[in-house]
PDB file of C-alpha atoms in Angstrom:
ATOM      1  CA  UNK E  12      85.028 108.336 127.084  1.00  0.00           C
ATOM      2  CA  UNK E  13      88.209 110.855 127.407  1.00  0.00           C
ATOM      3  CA  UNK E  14      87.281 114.431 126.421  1.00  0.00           C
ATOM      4  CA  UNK E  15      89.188 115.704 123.505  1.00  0.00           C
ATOM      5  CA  UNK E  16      89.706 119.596 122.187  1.00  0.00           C
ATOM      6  CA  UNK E  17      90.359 121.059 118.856  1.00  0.00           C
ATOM      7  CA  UNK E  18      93.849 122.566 118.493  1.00  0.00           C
ATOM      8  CA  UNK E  19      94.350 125.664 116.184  1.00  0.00           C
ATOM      9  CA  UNK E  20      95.469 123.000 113.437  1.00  0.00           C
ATOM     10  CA  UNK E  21      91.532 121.436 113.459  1.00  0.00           C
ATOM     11  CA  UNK E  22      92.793 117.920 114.163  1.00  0.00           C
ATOM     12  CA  UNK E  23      91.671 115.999 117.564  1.00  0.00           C
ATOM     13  CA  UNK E  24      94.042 116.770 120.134  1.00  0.00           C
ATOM     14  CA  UNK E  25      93.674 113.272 121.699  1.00  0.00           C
ATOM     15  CA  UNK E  26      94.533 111.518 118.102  1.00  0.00           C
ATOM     16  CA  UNK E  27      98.045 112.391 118.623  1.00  0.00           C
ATOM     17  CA  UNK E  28      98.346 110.847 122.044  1.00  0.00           C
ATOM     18  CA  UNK E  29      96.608 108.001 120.714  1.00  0.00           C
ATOM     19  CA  UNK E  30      98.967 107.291 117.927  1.00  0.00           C
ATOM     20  CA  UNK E  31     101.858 107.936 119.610  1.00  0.00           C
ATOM     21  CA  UNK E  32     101.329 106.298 123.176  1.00  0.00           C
ATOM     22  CA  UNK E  33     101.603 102.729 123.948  1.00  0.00           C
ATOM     23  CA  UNK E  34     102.337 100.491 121.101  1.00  0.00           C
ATOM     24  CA  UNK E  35     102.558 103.530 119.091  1.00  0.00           C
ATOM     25  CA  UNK E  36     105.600 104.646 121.260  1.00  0.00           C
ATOM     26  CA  UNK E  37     106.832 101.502 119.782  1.00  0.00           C
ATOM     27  CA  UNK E  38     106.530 101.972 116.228  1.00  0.00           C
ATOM     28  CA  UNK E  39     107.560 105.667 116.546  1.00  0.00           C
ATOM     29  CA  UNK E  40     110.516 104.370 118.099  1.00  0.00           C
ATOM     30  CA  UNK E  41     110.974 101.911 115.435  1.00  0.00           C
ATOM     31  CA  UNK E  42     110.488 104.264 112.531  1.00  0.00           C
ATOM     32  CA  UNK E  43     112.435 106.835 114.248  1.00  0.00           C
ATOM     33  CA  UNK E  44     115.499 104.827 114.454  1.00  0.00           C
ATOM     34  CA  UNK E  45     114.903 103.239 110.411  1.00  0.00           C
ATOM     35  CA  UNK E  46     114.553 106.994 109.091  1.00  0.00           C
ATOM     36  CA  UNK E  47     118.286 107.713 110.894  1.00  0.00           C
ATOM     37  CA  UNK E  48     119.646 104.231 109.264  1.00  0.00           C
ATOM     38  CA  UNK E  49     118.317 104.401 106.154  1.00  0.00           C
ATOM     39  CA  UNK E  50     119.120 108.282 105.761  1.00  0.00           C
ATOM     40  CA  UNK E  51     122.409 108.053 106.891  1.00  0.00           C
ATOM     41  CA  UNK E  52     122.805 105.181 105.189  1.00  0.00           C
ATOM     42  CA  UNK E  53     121.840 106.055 101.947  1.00  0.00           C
ATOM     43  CA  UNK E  54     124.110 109.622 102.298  1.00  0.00           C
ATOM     44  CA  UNK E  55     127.046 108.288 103.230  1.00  0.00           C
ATOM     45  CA  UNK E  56     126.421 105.821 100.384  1.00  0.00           C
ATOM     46  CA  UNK E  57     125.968 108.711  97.747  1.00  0.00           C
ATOM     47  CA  UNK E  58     128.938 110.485  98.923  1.00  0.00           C
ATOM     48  CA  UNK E  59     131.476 107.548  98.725  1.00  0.00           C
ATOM     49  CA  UNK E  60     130.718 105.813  95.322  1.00  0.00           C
ATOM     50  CA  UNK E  61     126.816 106.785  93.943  1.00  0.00           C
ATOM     51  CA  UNK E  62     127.963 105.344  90.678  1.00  0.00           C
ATOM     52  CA  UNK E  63     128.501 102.056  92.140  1.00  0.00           C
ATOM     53  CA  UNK E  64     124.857 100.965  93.019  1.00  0.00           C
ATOM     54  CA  UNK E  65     122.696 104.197  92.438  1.00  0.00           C
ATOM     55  CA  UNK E  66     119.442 102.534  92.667  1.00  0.00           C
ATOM     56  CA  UNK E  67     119.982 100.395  95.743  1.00  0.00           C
ATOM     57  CA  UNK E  68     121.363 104.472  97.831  1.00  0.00           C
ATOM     58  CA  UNK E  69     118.345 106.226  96.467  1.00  0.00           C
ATOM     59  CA  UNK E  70     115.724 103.734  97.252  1.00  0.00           C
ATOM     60  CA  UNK E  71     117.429 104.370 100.704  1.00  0.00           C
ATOM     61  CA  UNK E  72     116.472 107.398 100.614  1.00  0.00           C
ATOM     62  CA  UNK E  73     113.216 107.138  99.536  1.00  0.00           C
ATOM     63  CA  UNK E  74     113.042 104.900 102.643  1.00  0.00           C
ATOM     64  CA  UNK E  75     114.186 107.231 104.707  1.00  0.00           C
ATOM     65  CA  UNK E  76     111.726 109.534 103.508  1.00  0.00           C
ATOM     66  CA  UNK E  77     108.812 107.236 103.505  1.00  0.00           C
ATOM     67  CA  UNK E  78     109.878 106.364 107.408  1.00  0.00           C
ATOM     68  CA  UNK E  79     110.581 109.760 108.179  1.00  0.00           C
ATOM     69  CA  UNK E  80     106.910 110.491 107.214  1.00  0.00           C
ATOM     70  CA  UNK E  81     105.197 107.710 109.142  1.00  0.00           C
ATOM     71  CA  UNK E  82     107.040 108.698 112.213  1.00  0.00           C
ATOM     72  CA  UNK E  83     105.782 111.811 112.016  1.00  0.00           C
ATOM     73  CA  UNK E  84     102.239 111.312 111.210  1.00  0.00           C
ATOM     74  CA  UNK E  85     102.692 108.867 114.599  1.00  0.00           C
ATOM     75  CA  UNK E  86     104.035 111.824 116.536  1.00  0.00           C
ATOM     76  CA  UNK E  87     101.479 114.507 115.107  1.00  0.00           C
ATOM     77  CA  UNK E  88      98.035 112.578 115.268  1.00  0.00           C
ATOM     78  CA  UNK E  89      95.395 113.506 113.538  1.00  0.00           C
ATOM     79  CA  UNK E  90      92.612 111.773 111.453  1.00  0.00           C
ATOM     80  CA  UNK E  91      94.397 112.931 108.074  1.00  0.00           C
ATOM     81  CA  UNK E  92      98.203 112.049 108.882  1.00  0.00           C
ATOM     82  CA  UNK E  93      96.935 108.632 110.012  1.00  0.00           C
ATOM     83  CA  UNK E  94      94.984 108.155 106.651  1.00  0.00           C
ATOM     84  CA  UNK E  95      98.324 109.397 104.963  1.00  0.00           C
ATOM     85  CA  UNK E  96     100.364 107.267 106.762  1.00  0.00           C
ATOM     86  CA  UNK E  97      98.621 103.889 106.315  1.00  0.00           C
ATOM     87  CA  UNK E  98      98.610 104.695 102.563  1.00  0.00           C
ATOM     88  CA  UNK E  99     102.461 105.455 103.413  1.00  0.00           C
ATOM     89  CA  UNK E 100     102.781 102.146 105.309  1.00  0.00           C
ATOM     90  CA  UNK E 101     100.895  99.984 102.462  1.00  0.00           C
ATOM     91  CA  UNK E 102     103.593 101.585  99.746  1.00  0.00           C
ATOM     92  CA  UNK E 103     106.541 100.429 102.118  1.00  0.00           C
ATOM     93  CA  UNK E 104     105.241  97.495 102.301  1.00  0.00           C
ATOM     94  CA  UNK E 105     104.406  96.612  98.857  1.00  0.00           C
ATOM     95  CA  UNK E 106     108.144  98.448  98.178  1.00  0.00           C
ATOM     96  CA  UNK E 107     110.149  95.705 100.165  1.00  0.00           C
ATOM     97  CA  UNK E 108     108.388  92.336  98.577  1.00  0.00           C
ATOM     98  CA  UNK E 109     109.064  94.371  95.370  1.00  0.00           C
ATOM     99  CA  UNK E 110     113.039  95.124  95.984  1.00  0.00           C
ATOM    100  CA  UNK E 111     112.988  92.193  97.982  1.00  0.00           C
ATOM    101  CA  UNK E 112     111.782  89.995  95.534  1.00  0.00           C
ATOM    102  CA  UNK E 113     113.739  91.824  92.871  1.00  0.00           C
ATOM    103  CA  UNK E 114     117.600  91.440  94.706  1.00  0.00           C
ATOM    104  CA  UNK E 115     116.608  87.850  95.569  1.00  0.00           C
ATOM    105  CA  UNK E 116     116.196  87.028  91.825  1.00  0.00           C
ATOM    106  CA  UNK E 117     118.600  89.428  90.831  1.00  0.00           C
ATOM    107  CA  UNK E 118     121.754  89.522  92.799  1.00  0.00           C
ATOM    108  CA  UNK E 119     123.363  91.357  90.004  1.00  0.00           C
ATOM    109  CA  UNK E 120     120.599  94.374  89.682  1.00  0.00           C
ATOM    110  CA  UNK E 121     121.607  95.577  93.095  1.00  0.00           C
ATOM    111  CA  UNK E 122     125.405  95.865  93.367  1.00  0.00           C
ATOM    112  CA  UNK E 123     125.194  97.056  97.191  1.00  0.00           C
ATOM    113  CA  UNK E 124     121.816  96.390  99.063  1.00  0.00           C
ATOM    114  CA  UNK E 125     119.257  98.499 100.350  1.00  0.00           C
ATOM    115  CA  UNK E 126     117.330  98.734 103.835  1.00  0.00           C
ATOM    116  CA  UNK E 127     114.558  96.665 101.590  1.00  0.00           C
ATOM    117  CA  UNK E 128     117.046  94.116 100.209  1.00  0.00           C
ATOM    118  CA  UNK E 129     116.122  91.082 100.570  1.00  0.00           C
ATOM    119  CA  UNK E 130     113.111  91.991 102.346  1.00  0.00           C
ATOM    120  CA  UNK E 131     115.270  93.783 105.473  1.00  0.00           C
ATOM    121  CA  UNK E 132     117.537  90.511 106.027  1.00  0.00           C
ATOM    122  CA  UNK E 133     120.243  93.275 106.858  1.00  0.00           C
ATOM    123  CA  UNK E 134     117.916  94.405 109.575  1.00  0.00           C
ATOM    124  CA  UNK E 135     116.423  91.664 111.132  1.00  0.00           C
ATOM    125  CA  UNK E 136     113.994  91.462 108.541  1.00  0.00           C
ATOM    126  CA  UNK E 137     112.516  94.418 110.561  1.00  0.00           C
ATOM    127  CA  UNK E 138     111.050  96.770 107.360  1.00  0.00           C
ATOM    128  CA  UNK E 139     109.092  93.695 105.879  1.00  0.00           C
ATOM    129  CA  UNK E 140     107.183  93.470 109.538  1.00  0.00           C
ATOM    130  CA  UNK E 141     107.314  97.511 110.526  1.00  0.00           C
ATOM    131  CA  UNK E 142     104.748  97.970 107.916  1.00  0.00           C
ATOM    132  CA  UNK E 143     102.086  95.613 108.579  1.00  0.00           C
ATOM    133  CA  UNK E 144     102.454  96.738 112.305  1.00  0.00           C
ATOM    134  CA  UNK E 145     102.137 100.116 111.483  1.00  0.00           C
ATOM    135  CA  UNK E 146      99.022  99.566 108.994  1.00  0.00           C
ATOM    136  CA  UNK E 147      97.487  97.735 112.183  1.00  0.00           C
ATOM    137  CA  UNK E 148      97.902 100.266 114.498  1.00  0.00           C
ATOM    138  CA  UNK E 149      96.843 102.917 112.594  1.00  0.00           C
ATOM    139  CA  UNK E 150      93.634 101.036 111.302  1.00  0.00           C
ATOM    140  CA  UNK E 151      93.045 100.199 115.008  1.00  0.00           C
ATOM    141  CA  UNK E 152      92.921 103.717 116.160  1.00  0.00           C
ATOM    142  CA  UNK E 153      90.979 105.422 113.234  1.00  0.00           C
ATOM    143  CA  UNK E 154      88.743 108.524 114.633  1.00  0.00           C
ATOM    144  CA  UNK E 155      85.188 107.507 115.828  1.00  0.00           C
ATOM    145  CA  UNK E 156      82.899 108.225 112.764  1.00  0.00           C
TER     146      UNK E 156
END
C-alpha cells in the first residue's frame, strides 16, 4: 500500500493524485474544457441579448459553475471535495434529464439552448454521460474507512 502524508489542509495528500491521475486526468480534462464552454458560453450570451432566452444563459452558468466545481474537487483531492463533488455530479445529472426533458417537450420554453438542452445533443451528448462517469470515479476512489 502507497504511504500517504497529511498536508497543512488535513486532507490525504495521496487523494488528490488519486482523483486526478489516470481516468481522473480524463474527467478533469473533460470538466475543464465544459466549465470554459459553458462559461463563455453563457457570458457572451448575457452580453449580446439576455432578454432573449434568460433562462437557457443562466442555467449556463450555473453549469459552468457546477463544472467548474467538480474539476476542482478532481484537481484538489481530498475525502470531503470528493463527497462534495459526487453530490455535485448527481445534481448535474439529474439537471440535464430535467432541462433535457423540459426543451424536448418544450421547444418554445427555451428560445436559445443550453449546454443541457436536449440532454447535451449540442455537445455530443457529452454532459448527460460526464456525470455518471464522474459519480463512478469518485465512488470508486472513496478514502479507505
Amino acid at each position: 500500500m502507497a504511504e500517504s502524508t497529511t498536508g497543512s489542509t488535513g486532507r490525504n495528500e495521496s487523494d488528490g493524485k488519486r482523483l486526478g491521475s489516470g481516468p481522473g486526468r480524463v474527467l478533469v480534462w473533460f470538466y475543464g474544457v465544459f466549465t470554459v464552454a459553458a462559461a463563455s458560453r453563457s457570458i457572451v450570451q448575457m452580453i449580446q441579448d439576455f432578454g432573449k432566452a434568460p433562462l437557457a444563459y443562466v442555467l449556463s452558468a450555473v453549469a459552468a459553475v457546477v463544472y467548474g466545481f467538480i474539476t476542482f474537487s478532481l484537481v484538489r483531492g481530498g475525502e470531503r471535495l470528493r463527497r462534495t463533488a459526487l453530490v455535485c455530479c448527481a445534481a448535474e445529472l439529474v439537471f440535464v434529464l430535467t432541462v433535457g426533458t423540459w426543451t424536448l417537450a418544450d421547444k418554445s420554453a427555451f428560445p436559445d439552448a443550453t449546454v443541457w438542452s436536449d440532454y447535451g445533443a449540442g455537445y455530443l451528448l457529452i454532459p448527460v454521460i460526464l456525470p455518471v462517469l464522474g459519480m463512478l470515479w469518485l465512488r470508486r476512489n472513496r478514502a479507505a474507512a
